[in-house]
XYZ file of C-alpha atoms in Angstrom:
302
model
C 59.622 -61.595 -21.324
C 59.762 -64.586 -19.244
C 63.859 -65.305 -20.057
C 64.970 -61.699 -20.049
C 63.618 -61.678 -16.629
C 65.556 -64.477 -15.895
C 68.755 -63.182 -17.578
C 68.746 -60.218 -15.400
C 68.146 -62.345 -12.288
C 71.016 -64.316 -13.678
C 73.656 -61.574 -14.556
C 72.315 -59.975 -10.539
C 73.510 -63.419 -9.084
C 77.007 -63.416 -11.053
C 77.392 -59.786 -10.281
C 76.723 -60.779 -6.528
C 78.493 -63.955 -6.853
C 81.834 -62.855 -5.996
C 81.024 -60.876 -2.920
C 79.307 -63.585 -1.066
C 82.109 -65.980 -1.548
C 84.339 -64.017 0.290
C 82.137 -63.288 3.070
C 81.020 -66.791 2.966
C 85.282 -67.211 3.163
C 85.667 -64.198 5.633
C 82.502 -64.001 7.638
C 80.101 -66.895 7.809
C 82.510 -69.521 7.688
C 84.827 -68.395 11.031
C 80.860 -67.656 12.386
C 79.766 -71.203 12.292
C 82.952 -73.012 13.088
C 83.532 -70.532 16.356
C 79.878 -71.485 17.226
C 80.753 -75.032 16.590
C 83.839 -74.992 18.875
C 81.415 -73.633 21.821
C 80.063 -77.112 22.045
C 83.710 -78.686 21.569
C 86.928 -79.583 23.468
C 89.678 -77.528 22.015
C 92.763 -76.328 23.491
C 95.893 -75.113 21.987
C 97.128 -78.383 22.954
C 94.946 -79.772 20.495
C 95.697 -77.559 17.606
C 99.276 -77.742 18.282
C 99.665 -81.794 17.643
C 96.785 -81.776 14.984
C 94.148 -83.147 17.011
C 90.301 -81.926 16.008
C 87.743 -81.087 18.707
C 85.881 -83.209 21.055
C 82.266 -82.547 21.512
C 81.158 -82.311 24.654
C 77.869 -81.064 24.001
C 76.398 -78.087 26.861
C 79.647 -78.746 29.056
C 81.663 -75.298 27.833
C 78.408 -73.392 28.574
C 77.791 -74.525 32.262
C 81.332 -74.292 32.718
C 81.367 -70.415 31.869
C 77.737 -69.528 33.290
C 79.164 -70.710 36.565
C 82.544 -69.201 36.758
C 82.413 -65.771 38.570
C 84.912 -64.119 36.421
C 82.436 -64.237 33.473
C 79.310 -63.554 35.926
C 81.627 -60.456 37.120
C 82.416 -59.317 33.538
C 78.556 -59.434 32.417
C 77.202 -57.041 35.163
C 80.349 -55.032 34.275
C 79.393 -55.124 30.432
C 75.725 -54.310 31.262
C 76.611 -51.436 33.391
C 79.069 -50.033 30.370
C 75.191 -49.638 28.803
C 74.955 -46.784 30.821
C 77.036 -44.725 28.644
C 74.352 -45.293 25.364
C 71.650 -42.439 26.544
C 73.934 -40.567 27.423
C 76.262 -40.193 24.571
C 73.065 -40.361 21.910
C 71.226 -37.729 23.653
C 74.940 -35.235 23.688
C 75.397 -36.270 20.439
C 72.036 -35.202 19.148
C 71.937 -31.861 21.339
C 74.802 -31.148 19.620
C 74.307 -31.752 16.439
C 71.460 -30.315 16.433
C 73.560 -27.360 17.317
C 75.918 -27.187 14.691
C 73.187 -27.947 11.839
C 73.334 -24.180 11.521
C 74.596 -21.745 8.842
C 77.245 -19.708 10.870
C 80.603 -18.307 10.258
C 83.470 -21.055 11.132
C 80.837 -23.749 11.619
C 82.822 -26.568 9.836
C 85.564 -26.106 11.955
C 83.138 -26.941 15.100
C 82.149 -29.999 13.288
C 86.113 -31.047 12.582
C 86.826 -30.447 15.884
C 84.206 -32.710 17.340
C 85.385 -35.287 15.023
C 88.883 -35.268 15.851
C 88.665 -38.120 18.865
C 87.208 -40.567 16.453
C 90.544 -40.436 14.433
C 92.812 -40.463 17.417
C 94.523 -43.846 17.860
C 93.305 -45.805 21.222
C 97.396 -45.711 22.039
C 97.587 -42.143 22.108
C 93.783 -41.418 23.444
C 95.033 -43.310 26.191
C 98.364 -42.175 27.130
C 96.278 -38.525 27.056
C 93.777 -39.716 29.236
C 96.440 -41.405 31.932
C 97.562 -38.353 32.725
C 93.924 -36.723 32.997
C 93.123 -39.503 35.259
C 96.041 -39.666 37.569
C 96.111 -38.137 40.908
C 97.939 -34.973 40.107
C 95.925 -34.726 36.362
C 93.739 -32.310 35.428
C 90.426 -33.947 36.468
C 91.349 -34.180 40.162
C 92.710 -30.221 39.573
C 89.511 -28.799 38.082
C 87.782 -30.719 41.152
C 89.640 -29.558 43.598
C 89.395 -25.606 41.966
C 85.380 -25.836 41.866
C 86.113 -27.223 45.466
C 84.803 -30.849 45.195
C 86.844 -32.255 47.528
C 90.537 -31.078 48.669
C 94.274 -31.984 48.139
C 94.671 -34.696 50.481
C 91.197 -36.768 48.549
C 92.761 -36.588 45.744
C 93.119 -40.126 43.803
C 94.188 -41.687 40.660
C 91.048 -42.557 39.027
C 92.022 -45.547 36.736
C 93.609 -47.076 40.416
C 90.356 -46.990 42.325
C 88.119 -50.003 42.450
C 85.030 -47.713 42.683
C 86.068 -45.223 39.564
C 88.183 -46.937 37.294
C 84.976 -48.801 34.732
C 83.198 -44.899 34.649
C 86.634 -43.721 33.919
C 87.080 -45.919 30.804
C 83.018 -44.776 29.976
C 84.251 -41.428 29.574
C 86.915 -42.219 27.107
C 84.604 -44.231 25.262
C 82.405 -41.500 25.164
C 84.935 -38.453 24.075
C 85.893 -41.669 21.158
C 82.108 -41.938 20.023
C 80.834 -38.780 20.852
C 81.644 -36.982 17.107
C 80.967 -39.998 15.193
C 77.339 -40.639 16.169
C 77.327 -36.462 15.338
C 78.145 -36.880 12.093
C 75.234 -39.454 11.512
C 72.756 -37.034 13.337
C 74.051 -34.556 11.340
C 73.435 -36.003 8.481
C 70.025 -37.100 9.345
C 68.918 -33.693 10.749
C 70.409 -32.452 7.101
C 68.387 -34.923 5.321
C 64.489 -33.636 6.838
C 63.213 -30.778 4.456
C 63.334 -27.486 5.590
C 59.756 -26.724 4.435
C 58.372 -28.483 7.352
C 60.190 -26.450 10.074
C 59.204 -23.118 8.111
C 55.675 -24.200 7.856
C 55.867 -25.146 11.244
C 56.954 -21.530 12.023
C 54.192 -19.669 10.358
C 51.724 -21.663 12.123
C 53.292 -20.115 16.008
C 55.226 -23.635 16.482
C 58.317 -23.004 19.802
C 61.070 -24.179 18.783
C 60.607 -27.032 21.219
C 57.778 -27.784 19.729
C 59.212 -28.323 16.254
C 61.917 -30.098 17.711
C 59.875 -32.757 19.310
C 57.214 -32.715 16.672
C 59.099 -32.650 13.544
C 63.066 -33.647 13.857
C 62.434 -36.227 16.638
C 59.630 -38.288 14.761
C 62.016 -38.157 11.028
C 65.303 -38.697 12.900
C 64.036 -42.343 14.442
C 65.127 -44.189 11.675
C 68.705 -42.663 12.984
C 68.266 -42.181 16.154
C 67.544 -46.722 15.801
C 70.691 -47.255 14.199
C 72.926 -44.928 16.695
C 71.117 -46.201 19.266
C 71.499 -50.061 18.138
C 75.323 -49.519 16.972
C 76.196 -48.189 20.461
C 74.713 -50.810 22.080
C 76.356 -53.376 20.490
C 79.684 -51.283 20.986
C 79.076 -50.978 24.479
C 78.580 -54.710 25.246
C 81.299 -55.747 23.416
C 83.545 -53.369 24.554
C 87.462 -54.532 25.314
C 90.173 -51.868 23.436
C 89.858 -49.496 26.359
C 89.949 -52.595 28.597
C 93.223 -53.849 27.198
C 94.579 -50.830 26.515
C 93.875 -49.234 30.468
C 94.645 -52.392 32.288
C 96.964 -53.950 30.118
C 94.371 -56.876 30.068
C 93.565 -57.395 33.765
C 90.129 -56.143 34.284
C 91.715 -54.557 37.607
C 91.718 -53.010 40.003
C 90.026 -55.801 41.732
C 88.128 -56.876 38.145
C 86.247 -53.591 38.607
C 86.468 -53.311 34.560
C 86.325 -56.741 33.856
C 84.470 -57.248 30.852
C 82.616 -60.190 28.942
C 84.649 -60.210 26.059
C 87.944 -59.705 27.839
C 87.090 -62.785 29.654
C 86.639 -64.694 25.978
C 89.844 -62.588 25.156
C 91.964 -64.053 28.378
C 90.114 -67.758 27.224
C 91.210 -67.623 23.729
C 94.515 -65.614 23.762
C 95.547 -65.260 27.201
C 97.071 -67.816 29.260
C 94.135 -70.232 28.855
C 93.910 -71.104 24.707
C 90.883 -72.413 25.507
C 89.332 -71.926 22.332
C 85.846 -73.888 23.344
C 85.220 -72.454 26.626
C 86.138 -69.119 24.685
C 83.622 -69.476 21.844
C 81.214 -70.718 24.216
C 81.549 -67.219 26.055
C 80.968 -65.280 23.035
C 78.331 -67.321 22.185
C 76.405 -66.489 25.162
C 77.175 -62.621 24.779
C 76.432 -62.896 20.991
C 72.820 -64.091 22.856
C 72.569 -60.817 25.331
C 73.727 -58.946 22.338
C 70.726 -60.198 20.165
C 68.394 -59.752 23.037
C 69.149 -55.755 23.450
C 68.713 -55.420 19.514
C 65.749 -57.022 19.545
C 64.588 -54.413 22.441
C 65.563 -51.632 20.551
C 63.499 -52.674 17.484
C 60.782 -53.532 19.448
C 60.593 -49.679 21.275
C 60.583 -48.596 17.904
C 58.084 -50.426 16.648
C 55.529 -49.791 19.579
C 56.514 -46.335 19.244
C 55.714 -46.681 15.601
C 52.179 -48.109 16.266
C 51.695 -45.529 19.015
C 51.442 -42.594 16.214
């Protein structure tokens, strides 16, 4: 009993085996060395004639905690945050809306999902001309009579709009895929509670926030968590609306476009670089550690 138990722990490892060698290869490997370079001298000057990294111990980390670009880029990454409640709780209002038997619904649910699909190049040549100062966002303004002609601006060109500009985009991108996982989750809680629920005189508030808020947490911790994560590392709408300056002014200067300008911008610094994302790799772990820990209070609470 004893060696068949082992055999099939055996033939589970060799099945496994392959796997974790290439993400050993692929994924812990570049991990650790990256993390290693944070504590090392290395330029592209270095790589270029062969020579391997200097340690220098703490020295890349003071360097970047104390340079204003990066201090600028992490309140700018921490406000991008702002865009998580609000895209989970759209995304959950409407799914919740289209988790419902009616004629065309599918088509609804493709056309939410559309913007996920769409290519950042073409999202953002659509949303240049939404945002510029004779688009359509400063023409719907002006027609519910927000402000007139002559205050009209380009909103990607103005220090004060341009980062809550980009949220927007990234919000029309994620909106339909964190849908689809509500969706699924809201498809995935048995409709015998809900009916039970309605024989008994439940509101349909009630069984909402009774029944498909307390089953969907599992989801609503993952969407929640995955946003997050997105939000703080954010940089494709960066590069792709600023060309890679952060601007106007560094009003949408980001953390990781500052370890992207360090490592592949004029700098090749790649120590001060990994040292940077080692630091938002920290903030990073400290929000997902908050999330799990709401959930778990809120688990303890019921």
């Amino acid at each position: 009993m004893k060696r068949q138990a082992w055999t099939t722990t055996l033939a589970a490892y060799a099945f496994l085996a392959p796997a974790l060698v290439l993400m050993g290869l692929f994924t812990f490997y570049p991990v650790l060395y990256g993390a290693y370079l944070g504590f090392t001298e290395y330029t592209a000057a270095n790589l270029g004639s062969g020579a391997p990294p200097r340690w220098v111990g703490g020295q890349n980390f003071a360097l970047v905690l104390r340079d204003p670009l990066f201090q600028t880029g992490i309140v700018n990454s921490l406000k991008y945050l702002l865009v998580v409640p609000v895209l989970q709780i759209a995304s959950l209002a409407v799914a919740v809306l289209v988790n419902r038997k009616l004629p065309f619904i599918a088509l609804f649910r493709a056309g939410y999902y559309i913007p996920v699909i769409t290519s950042i190049s073409l999202a953002a040549v659509m949303w240049e001309w939404v945002f510029q100062k004779d688009g359509l966002l400063n023409w719907s303004l002006r027609l519910v009579g927000f402000f007139n002609q002559g205050g009209q601006f380009n909103w990607l060109l103005n220090e004060h709009t341009a980062l809550w500009a980009i949220m927007l985009v990234t919000f029309w991108r994620g909106f339909g895929y964190y849908m689809v996982l509500y969706l699924a989750g809201l498809q995935a809680i048995p409709g015998e509670l809900e009916e039970a629920a309605t024989l008994d005189g439940a509101s349909p508030w009630q069984r909402f926030w009774r029944i498909t808020v307390p089953l969907m947490r599992p989801t609503l911790l993952l969407c929640s968590l995955l946003s997050t994560i997105a939000a703080i590392r954010v940089l494709e709408e960066i590069l792709v609306f600023t060309g890679g300056t952060g601007g106007p002014l560094n009003s949408t200067y980001t953390a990781l476009l500052y370890v992207y300008n360090k490592s592949l911008g004029l700098d090749f610094n790649y120590g001060v670089a990994s040292a940077a994302g080692l630091l938002i790799a920290l903030v990073g772990f400290g929000l997902s550690y908050l999330n799990f820990r709401i959930t778990r209070e809120d688990r303890g609470e019921r």
